[in-house]
PDB file of C-alpha atoms in Angstrom:
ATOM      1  CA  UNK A  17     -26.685  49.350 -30.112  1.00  0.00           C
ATOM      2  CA  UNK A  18     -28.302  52.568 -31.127  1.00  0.00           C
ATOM      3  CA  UNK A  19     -27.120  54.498 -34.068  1.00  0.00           C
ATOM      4  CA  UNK A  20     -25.584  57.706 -33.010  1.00  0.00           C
ATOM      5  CA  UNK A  21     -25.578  61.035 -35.604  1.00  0.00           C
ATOM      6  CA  UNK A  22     -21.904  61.746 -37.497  1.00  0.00           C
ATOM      7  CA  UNK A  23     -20.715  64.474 -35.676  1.00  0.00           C
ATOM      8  CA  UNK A  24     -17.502  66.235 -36.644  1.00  0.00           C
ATOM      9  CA  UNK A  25     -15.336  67.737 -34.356  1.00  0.00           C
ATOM     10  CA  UNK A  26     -12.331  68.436 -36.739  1.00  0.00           C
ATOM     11  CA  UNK A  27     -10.363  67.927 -39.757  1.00  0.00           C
ATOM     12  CA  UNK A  28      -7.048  66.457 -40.338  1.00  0.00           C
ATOM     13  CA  UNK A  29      -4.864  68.750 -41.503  1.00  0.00           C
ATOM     14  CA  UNK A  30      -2.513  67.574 -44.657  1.00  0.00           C
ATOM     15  CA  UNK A  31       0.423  66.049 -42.589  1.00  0.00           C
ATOM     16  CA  UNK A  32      -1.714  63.602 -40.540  1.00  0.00           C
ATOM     17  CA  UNK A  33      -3.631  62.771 -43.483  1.00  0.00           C
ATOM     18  CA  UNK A  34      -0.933  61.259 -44.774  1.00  0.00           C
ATOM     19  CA  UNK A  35       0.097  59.725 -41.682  1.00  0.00           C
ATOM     20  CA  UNK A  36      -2.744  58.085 -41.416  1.00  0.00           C
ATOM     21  CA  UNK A  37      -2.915  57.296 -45.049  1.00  0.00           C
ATOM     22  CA  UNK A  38       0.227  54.831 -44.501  1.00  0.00           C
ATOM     23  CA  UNK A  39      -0.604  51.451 -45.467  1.00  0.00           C
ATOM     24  CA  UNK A  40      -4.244  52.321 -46.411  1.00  0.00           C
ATOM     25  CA  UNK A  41      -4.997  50.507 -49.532  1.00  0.00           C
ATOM     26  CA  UNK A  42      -8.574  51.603 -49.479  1.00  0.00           C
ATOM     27  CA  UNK A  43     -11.773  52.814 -48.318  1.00  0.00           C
ATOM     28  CA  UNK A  44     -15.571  51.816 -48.838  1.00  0.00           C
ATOM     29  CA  UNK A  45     -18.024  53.739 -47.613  1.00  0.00           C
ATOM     30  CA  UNK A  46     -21.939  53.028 -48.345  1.00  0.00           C
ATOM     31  CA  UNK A  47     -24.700  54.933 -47.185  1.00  0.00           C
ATOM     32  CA  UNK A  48     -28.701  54.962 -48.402  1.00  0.00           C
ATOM     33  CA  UNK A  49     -29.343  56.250 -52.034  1.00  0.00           C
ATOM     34  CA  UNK A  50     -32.225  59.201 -52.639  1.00  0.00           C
ATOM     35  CA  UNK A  51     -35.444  57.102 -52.087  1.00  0.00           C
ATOM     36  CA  UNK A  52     -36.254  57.465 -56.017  1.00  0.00           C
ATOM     37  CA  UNK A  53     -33.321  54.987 -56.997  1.00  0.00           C
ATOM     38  CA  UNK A  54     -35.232  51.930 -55.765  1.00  0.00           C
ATOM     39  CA  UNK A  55     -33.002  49.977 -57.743  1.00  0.00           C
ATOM     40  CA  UNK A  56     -29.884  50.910 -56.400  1.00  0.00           C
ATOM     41  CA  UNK A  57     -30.710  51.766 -52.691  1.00  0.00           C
ATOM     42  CA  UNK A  58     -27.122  51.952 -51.571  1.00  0.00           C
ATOM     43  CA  UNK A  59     -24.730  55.168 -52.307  1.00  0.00           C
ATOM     44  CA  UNK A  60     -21.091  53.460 -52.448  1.00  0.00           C
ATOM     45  CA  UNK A  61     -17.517  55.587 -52.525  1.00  0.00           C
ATOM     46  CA  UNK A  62     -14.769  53.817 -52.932  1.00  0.00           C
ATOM     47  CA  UNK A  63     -11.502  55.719 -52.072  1.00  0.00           C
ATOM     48  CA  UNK A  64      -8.175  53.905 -53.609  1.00  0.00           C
ATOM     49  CA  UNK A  65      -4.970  55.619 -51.912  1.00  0.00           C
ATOM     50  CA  UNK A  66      -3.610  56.799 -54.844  1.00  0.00           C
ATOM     51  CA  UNK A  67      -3.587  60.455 -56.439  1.00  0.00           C
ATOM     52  CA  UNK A  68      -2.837  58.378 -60.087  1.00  0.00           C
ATOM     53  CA  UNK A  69      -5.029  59.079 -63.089  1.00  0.00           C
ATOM     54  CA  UNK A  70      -5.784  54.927 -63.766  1.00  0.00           C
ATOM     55  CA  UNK A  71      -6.335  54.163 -67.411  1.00  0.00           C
ATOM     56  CA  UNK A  72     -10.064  53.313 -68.374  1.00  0.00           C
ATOM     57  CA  UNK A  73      -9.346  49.115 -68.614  1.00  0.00           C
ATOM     58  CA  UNK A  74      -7.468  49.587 -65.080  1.00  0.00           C
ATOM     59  CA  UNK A  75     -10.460  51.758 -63.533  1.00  0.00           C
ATOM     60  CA  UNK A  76     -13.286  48.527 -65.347  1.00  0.00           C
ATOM     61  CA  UNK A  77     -11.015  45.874 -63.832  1.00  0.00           C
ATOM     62  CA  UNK A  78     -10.867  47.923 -60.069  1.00  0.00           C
ATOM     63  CA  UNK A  79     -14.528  48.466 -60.115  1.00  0.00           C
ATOM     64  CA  UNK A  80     -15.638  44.913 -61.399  1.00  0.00           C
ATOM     65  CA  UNK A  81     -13.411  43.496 -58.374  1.00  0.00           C
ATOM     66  CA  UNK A  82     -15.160  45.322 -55.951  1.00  0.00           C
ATOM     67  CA  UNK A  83     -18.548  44.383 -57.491  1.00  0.00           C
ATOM     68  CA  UNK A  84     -17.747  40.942 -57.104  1.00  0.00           C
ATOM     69  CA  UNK A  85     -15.944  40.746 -53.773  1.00  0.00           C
ATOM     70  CA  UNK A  86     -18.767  42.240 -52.263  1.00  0.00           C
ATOM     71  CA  UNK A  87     -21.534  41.082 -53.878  1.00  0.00           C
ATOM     72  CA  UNK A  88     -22.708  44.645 -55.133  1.00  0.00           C
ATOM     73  CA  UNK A  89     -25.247  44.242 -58.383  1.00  0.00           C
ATOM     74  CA  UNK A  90     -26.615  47.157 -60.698  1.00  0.00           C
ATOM     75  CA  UNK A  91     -24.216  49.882 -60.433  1.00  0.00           C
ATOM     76  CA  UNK A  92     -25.862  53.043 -62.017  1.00  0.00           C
ATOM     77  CA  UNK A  93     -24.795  56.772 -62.254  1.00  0.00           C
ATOM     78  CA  UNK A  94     -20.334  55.739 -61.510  1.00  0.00           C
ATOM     79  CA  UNK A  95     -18.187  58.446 -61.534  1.00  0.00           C
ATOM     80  CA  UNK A  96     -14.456  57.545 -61.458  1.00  0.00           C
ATOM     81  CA  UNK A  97     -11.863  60.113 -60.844  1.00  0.00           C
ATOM     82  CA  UNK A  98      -9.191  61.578 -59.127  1.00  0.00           C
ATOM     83  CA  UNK A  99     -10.919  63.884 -56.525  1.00  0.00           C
ATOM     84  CA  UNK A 100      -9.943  65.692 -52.949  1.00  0.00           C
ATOM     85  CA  UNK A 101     -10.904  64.053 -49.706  1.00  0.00           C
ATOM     86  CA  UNK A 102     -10.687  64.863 -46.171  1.00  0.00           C
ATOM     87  CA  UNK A 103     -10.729  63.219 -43.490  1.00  0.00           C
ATOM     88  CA  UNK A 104     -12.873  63.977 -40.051  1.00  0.00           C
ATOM     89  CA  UNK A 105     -12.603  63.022 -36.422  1.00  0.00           C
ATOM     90  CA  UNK A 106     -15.673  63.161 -34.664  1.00  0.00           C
ATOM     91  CA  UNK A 107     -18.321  60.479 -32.876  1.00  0.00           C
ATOM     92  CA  UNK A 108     -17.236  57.805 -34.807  1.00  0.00           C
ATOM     93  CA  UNK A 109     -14.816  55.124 -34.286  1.00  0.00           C
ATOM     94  CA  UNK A 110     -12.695  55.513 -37.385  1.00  0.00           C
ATOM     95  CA  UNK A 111     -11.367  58.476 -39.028  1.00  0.00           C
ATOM     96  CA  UNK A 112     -14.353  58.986 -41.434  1.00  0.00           C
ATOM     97  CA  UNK A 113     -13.055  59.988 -45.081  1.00  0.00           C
ATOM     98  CA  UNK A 114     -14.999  63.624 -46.939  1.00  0.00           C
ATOM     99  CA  UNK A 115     -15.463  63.569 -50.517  1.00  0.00           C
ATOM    100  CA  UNK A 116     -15.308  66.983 -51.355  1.00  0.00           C
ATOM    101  CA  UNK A 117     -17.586  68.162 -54.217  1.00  0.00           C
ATOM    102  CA  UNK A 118     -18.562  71.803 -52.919  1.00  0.00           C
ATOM    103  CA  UNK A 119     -15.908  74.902 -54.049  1.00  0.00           C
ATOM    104  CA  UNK A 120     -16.258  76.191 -50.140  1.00  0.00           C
ATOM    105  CA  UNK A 121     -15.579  72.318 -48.602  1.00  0.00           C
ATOM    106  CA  UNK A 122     -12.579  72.302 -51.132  1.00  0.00           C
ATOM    107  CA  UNK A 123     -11.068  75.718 -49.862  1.00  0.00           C
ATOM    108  CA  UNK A 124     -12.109  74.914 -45.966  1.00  0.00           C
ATOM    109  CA  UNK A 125     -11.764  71.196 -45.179  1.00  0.00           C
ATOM    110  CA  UNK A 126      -7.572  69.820 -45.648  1.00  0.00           C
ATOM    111  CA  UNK A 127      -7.752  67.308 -47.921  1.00  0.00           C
ATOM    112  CA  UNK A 128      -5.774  65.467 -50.487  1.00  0.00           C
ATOM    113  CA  UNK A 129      -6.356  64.102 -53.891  1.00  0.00           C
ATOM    114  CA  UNK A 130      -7.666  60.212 -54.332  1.00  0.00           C
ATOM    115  CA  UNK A 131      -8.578  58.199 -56.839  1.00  0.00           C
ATOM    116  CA  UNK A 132     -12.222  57.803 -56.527  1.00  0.00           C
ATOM    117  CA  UNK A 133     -15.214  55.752 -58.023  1.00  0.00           C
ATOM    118  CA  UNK A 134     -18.899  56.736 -56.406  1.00  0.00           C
ATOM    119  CA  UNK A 135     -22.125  55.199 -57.797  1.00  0.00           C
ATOM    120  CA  UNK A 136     -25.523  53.501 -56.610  1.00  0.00           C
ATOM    121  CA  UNK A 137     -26.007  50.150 -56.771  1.00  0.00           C
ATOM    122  CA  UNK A 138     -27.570  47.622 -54.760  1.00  0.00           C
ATOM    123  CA  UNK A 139     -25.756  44.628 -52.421  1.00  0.00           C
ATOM    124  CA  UNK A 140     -27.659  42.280 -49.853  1.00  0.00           C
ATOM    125  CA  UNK A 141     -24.395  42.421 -47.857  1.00  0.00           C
ATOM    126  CA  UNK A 142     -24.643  46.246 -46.691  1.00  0.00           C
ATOM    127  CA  UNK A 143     -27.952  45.996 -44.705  1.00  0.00           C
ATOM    128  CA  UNK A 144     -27.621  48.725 -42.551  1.00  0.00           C
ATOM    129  CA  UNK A 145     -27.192  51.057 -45.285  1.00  0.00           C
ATOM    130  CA  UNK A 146     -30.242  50.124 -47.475  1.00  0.00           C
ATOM    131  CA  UNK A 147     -32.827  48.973 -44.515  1.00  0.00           C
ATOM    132  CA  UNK A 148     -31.682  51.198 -41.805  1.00  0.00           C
ATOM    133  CA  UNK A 149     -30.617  54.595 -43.643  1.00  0.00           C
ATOM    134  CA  UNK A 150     -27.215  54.469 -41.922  1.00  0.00           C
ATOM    135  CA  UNK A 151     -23.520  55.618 -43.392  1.00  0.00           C
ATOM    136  CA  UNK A 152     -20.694  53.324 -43.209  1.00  0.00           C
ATOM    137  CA  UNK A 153     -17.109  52.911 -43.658  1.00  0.00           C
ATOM    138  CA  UNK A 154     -14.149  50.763 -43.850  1.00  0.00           C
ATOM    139  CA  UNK A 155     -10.409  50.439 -43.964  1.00  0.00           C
ATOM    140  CA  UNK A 156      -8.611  47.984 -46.184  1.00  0.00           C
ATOM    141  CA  UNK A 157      -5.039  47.535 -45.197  1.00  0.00           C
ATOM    142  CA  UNK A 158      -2.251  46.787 -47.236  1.00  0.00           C
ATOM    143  CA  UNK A 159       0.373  43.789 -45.926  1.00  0.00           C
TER     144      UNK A 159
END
């Protein structure tokens, strides 16, 4: 299967990101880190579905699950906080979630606040994001 490019061709508005936000528990997303973190070759975003400010013990206790579950070692440079996100449709097979960091994305692109932890790290079980350069995503469901 060859890799295609992430093309968008539009945003969610506000309503449908919520619709589709039903029953989302959360996202992970990895892609390649800047070649100079050899050490933490994979860029990870976590997006929980929930606009709550989580205490610091809460946020440790999130993040260390995730580390473990998914065999992710050497998380440097985390950020953890409540931050908007949109949401495109496009090429890919899943709505693919935007973490919005530039003033024009945040007054252009829908979104809606998440709470949000984004570091580099490094994991032997996200190969196709630290050998082959390519972005990924996934869904976690709630029951």
């Amino acid at each position: 299967m060859e890799a295609k490019a992430i093309r968008t061709t539009r945003y969610l508005d506000i309503d449908e990101i919520n619709e589709h936000l039903k029953n989302v528990e959360y996202i992970m997303m990895a892609a390649s880190s800047p070649e100079h973190f050899k050490e933490s070759p994979i860029h990870f975003t976590i997006f929980l579905n929930t606009s709550d400010n989580l205490p610091k013990d809460i946020q440790d206790a999130v993040l260390d699950k995730f580390l473990e579950e998914n065999g992710i070692r050497n998380p440097i440079e985390v950020m953890s906080r409540i931050m908007p996100v949109g949401f495109s449709e496009g090429s890919h097979e899943t709505l693919m979630p935007l973490l919005l960091i530039k003033k024009e994305d945040m007054t252009t692109v829908p979104h809606v606040p998440m709470f949000v932890f984004d570091f580099l790290a490094d994991s032997d079980n996200f190969y196709e994001a630290k050998e082959k350069s390519l972005t990924g995503w996934s869904y976690n469901y709630s029951d």
